[in-house]
mmCIF file of C-alpha atoms and ligand atoms in Angstrom:
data_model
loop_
_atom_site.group_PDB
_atom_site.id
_atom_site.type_symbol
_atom_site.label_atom_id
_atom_site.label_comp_id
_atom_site.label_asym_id
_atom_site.label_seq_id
_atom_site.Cartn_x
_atom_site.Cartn_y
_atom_site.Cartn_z
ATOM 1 C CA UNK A 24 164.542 -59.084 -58.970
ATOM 2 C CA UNK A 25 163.043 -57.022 -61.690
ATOM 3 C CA UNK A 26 164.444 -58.720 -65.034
ATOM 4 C CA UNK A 27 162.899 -58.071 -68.056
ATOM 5 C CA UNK A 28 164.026 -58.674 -71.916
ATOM 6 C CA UNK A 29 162.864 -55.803 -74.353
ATOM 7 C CA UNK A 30 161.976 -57.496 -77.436
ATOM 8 C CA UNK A 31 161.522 -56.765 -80.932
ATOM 9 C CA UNK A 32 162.923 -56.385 -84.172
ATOM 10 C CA UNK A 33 166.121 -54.291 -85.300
ATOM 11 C CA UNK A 34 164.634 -50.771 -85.088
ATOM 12 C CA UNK A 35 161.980 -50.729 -82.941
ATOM 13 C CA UNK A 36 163.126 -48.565 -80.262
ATOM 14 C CA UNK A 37 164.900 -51.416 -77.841
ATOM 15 C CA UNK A 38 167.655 -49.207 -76.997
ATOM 16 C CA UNK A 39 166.082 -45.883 -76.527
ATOM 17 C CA UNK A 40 163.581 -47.640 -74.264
ATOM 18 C CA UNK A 41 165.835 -49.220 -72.467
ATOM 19 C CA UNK A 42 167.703 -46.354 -71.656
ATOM 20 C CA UNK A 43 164.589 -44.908 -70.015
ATOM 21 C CA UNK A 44 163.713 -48.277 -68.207
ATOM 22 C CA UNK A 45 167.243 -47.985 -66.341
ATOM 23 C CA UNK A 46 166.504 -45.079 -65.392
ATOM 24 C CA UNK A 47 163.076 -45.598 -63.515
ATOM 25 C CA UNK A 48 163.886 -48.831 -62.194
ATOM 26 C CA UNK A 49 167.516 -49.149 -61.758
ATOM 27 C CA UNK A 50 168.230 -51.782 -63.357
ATOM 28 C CA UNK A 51 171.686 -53.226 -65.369
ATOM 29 C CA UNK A 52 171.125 -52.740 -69.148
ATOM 30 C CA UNK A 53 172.684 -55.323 -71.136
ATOM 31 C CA UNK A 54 172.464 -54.836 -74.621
ATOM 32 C CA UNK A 55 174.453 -57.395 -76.483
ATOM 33 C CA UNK A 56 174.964 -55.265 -79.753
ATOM 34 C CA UNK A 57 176.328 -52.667 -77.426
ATOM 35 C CA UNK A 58 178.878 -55.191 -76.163
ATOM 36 C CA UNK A 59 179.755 -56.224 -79.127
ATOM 37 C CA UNK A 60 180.211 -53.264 -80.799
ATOM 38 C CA UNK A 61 182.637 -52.181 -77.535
ATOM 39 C CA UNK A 62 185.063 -55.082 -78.472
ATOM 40 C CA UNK A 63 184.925 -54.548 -82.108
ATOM 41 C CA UNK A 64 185.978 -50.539 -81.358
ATOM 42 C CA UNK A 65 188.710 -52.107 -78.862
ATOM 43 C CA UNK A 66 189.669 -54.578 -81.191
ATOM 44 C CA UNK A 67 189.329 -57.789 -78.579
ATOM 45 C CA UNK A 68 189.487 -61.248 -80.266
ATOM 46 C CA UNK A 69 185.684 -61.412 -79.393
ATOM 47 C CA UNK A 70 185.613 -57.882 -81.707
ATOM 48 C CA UNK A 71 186.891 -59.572 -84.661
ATOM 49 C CA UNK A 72 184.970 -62.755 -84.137
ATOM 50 C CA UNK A 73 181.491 -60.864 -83.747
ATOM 51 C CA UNK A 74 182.397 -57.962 -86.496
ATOM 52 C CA UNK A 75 182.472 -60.889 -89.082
ATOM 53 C CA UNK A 76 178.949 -61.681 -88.632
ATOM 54 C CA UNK A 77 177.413 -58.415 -87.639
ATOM 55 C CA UNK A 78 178.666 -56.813 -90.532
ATOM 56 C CA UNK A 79 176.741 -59.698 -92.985
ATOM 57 C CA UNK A 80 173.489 -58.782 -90.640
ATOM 58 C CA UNK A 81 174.253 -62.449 -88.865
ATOM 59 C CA UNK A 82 173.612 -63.863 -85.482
ATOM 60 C CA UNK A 83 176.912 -64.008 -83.879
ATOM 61 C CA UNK A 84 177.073 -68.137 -83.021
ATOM 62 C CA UNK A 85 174.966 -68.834 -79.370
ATOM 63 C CA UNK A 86 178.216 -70.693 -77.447
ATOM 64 C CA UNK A 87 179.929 -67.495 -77.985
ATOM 65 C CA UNK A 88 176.723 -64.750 -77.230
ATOM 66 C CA UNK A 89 175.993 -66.893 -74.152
ATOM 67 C CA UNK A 90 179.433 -66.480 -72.752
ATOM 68 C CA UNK A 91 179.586 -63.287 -73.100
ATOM 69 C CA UNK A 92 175.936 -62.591 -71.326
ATOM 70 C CA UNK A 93 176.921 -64.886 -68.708
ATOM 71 C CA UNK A 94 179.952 -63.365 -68.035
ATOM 72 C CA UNK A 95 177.972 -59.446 -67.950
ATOM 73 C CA UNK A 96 175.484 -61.106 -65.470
ATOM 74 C CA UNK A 97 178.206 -62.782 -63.011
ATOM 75 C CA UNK A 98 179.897 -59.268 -63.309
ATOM 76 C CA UNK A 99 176.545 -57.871 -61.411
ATOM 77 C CA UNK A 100 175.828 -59.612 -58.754
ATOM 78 C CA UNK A 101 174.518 -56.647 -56.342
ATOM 79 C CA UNK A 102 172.205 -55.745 -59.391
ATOM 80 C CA UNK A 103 168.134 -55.481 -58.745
ATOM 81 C CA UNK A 104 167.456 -56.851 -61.775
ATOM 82 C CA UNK A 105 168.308 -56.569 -65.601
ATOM 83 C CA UNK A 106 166.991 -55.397 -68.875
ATOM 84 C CA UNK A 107 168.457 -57.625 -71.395
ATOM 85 C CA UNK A 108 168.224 -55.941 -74.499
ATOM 86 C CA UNK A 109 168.964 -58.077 -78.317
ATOM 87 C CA UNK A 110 169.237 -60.957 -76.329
ATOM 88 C CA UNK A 111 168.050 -63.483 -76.515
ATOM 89 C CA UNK A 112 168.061 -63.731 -80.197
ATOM 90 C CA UNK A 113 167.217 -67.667 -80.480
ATOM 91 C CA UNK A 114 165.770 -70.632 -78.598
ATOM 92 C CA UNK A 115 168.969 -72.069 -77.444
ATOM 93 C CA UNK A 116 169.924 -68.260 -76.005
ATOM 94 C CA UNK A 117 166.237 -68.277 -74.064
ATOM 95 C CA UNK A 118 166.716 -71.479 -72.389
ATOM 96 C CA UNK A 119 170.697 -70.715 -71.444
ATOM 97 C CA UNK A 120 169.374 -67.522 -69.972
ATOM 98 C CA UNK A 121 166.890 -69.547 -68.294
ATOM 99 C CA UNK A 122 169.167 -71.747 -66.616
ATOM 100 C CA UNK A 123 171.745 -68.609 -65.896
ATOM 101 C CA UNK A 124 169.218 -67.224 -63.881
ATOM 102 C CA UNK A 125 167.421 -70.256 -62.380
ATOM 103 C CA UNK A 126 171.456 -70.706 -60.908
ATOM 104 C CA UNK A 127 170.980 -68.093 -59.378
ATOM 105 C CA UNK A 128 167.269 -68.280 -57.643
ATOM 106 C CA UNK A 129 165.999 -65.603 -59.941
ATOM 107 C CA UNK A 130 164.146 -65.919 -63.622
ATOM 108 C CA UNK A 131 162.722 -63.241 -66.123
ATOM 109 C CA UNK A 132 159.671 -61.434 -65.166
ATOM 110 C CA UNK A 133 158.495 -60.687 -68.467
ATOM 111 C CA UNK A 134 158.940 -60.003 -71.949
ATOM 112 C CA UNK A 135 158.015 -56.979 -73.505
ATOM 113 C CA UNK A 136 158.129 -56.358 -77.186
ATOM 114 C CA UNK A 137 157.807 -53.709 -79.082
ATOM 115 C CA UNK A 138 155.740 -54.122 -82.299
ATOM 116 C CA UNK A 139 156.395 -52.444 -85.625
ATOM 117 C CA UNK A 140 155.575 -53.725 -88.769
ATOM 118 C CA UNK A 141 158.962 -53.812 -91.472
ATOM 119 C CA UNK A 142 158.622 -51.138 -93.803
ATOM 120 C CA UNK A 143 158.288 -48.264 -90.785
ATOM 121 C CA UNK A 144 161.867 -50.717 -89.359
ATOM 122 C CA UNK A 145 163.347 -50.039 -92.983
ATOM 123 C CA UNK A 146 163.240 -46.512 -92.907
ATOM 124 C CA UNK A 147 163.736 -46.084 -89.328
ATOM 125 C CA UNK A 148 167.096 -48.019 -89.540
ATOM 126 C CA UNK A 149 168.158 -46.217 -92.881
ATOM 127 C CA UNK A 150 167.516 -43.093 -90.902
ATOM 128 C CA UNK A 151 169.528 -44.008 -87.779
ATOM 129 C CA UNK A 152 172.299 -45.103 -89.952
ATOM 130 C CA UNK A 153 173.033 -41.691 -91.072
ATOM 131 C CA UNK A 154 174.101 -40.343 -87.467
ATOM 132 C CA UNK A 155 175.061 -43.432 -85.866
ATOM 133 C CA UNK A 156 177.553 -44.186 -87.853
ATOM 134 C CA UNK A 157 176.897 -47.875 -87.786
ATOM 135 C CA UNK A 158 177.893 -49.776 -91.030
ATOM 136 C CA UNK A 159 174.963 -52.594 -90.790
ATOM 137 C CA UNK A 160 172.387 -49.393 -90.797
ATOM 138 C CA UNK A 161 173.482 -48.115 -93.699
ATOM 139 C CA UNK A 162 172.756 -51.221 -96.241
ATOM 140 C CA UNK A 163 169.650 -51.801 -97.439
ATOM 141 C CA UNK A 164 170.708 -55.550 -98.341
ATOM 142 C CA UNK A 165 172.546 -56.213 -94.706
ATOM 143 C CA UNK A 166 169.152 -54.415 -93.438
ATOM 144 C CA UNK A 167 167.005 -56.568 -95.230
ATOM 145 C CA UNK A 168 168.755 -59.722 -93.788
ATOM 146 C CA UNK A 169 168.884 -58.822 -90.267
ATOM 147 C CA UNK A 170 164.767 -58.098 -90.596
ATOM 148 C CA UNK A 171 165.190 -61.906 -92.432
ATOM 149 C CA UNK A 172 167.438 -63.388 -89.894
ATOM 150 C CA UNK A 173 164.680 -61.809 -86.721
ATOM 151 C CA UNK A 174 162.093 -62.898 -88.540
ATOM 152 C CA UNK A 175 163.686 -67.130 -89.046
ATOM 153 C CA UNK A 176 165.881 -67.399 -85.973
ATOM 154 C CA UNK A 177 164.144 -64.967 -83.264
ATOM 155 C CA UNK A 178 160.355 -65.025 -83.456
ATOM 156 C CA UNK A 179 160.350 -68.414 -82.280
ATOM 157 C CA UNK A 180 161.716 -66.866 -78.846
ATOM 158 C CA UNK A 181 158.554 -64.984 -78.708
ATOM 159 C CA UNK A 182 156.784 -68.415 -78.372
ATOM 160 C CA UNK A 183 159.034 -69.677 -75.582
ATOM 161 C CA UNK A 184 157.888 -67.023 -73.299
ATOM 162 C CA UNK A 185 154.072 -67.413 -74.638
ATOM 163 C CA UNK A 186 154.391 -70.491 -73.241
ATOM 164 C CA UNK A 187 155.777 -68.996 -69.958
ATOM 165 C CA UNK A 188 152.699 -66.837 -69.904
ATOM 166 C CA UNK A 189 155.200 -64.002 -69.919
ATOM 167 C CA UNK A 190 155.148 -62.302 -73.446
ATOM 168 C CA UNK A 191 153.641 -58.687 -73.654
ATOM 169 C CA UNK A 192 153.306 -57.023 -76.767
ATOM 170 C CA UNK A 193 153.357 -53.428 -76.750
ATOM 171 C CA UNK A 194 152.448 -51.361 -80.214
ATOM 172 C CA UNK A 195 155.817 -49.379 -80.961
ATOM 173 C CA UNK A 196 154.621 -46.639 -83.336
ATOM 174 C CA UNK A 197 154.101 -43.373 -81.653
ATOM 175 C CA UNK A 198 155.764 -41.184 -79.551
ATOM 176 C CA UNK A 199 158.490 -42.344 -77.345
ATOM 177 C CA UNK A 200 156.822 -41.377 -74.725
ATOM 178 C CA UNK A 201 153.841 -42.753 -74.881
ATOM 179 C CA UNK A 202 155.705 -46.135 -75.697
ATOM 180 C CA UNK A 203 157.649 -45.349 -72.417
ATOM 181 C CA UNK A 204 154.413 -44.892 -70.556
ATOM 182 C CA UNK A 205 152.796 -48.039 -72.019
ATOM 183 C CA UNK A 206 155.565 -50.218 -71.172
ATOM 184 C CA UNK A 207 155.747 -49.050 -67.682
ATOM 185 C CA UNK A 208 152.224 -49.740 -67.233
ATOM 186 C CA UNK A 209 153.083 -53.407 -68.121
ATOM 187 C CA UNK A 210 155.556 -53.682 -65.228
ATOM 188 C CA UNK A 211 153.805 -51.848 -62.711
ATOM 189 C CA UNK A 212 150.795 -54.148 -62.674
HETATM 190 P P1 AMP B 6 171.716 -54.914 -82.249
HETATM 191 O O1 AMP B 6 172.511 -53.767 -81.764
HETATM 192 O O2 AMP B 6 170.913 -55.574 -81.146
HETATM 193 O O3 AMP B 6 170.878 -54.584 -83.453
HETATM 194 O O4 AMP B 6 172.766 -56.033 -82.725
HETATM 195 C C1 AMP B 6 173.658 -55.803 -83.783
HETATM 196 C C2 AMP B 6 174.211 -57.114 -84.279
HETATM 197 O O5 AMP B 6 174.936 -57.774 -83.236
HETATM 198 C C3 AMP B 6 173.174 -58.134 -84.725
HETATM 199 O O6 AMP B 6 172.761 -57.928 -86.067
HETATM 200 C C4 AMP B 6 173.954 -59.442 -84.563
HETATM 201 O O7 AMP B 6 174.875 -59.634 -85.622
HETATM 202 C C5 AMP B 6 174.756 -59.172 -83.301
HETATM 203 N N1 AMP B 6 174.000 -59.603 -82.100
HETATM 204 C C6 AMP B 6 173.472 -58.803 -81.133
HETATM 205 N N2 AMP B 6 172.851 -59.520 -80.197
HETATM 206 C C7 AMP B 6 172.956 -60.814 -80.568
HETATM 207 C C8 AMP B 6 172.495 -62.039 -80.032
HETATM 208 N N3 AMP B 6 171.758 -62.077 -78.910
HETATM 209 N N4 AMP B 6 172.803 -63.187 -80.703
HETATM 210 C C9 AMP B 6 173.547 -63.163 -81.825
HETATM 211 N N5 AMP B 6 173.993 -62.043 -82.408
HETATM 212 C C10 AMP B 6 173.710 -60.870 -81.792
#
């Protein structure tokens, strides 16, 4: 299996790459903001529970993420591999997705992040939160803390897969494109 986690901070292009990625490699995307932003328009419990903390720019709490992921993988079983994108977010998430997919004879390939220094991530979420509507792009103070909260809570995650010898960092300023093309080249060597 193919399974990579697209890394990086809130704004760097995670979601348009990923949407590319599936497409070349057929693979699952799981994008926990996406999920969670599903329940919150459905109004599930989990909507409620998650909308409380994404709309302060916090982590939603691991026991509850992890469930959720967990639950998205098991629902995929014939899948060739996964791109899990915003997750994971903290230690504890890494080593749970670890274990998830050491259950299951398989393990993450690599992690590529995409690099982009804060102020560019400012304006680029500022931007985005004019057509997409989401709430937590259009404050600069929930902004601020969600470039806080990545930069406490989720670099360390970067180090766990250091450690793994499986971190690539790809520069994500430029064209999409040429992002697309860079990160590609990671994966096919
Ligand atoms: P995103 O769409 O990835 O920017 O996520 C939007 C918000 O959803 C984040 O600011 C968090 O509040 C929440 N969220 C998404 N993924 C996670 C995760 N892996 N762990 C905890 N909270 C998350």
């Amino acid at each position: 299996m193919l399974n990579i986690v697209l890394f990086g901070p809130p704004g760097a292009g995670k979601g348009t790459q990923s949407a590319k990625l599936i497409e070349k490699y057929h693979l699952v995307h799981l994008s926990t903001g996406d999920i969670f932003r599903a329940n919150i328009k459905s109004a599930t419990e989990l909507g409620v529970l998650a909308k409380s903390y994404i709309d302060k720019g916090q982590l939603v709490p691991d026991e509850v993420t992890i469930g959720m992921l967990a639950g998205e993988v098991n629902k995929n079983p014939d899948a060739k591999g996964f791109i899990f994108d915003g997750f994971p977010r903290t230690q504890a998430q890494a080593k749970a997705l670890d274990e998830l997919l050491a259950s299951k004879g398989t393990s993450i390939t690599m992690m590529l992040a995409l690099e982009v220094e804060e102020e560019e991530l400012r304006k680029r979420l500022l931007l985005r939160g004019k057509d997409s509507g989401r709430a937590d792009d259009q404050d600069p103070a929930v902004i601020q803390k969600r470039i806080d909260v990545y930069n406490g809570e989720t670099m360390p995650v970067k180090e766990f897969y250091q450690l793994q010898n499986k971190y690539k960092g790809i520069d994500g300023i430029g064209e999409i494109e040429a992002i697309f093309n860079a990160l590609c080249a990671e994966i096919d060597k």
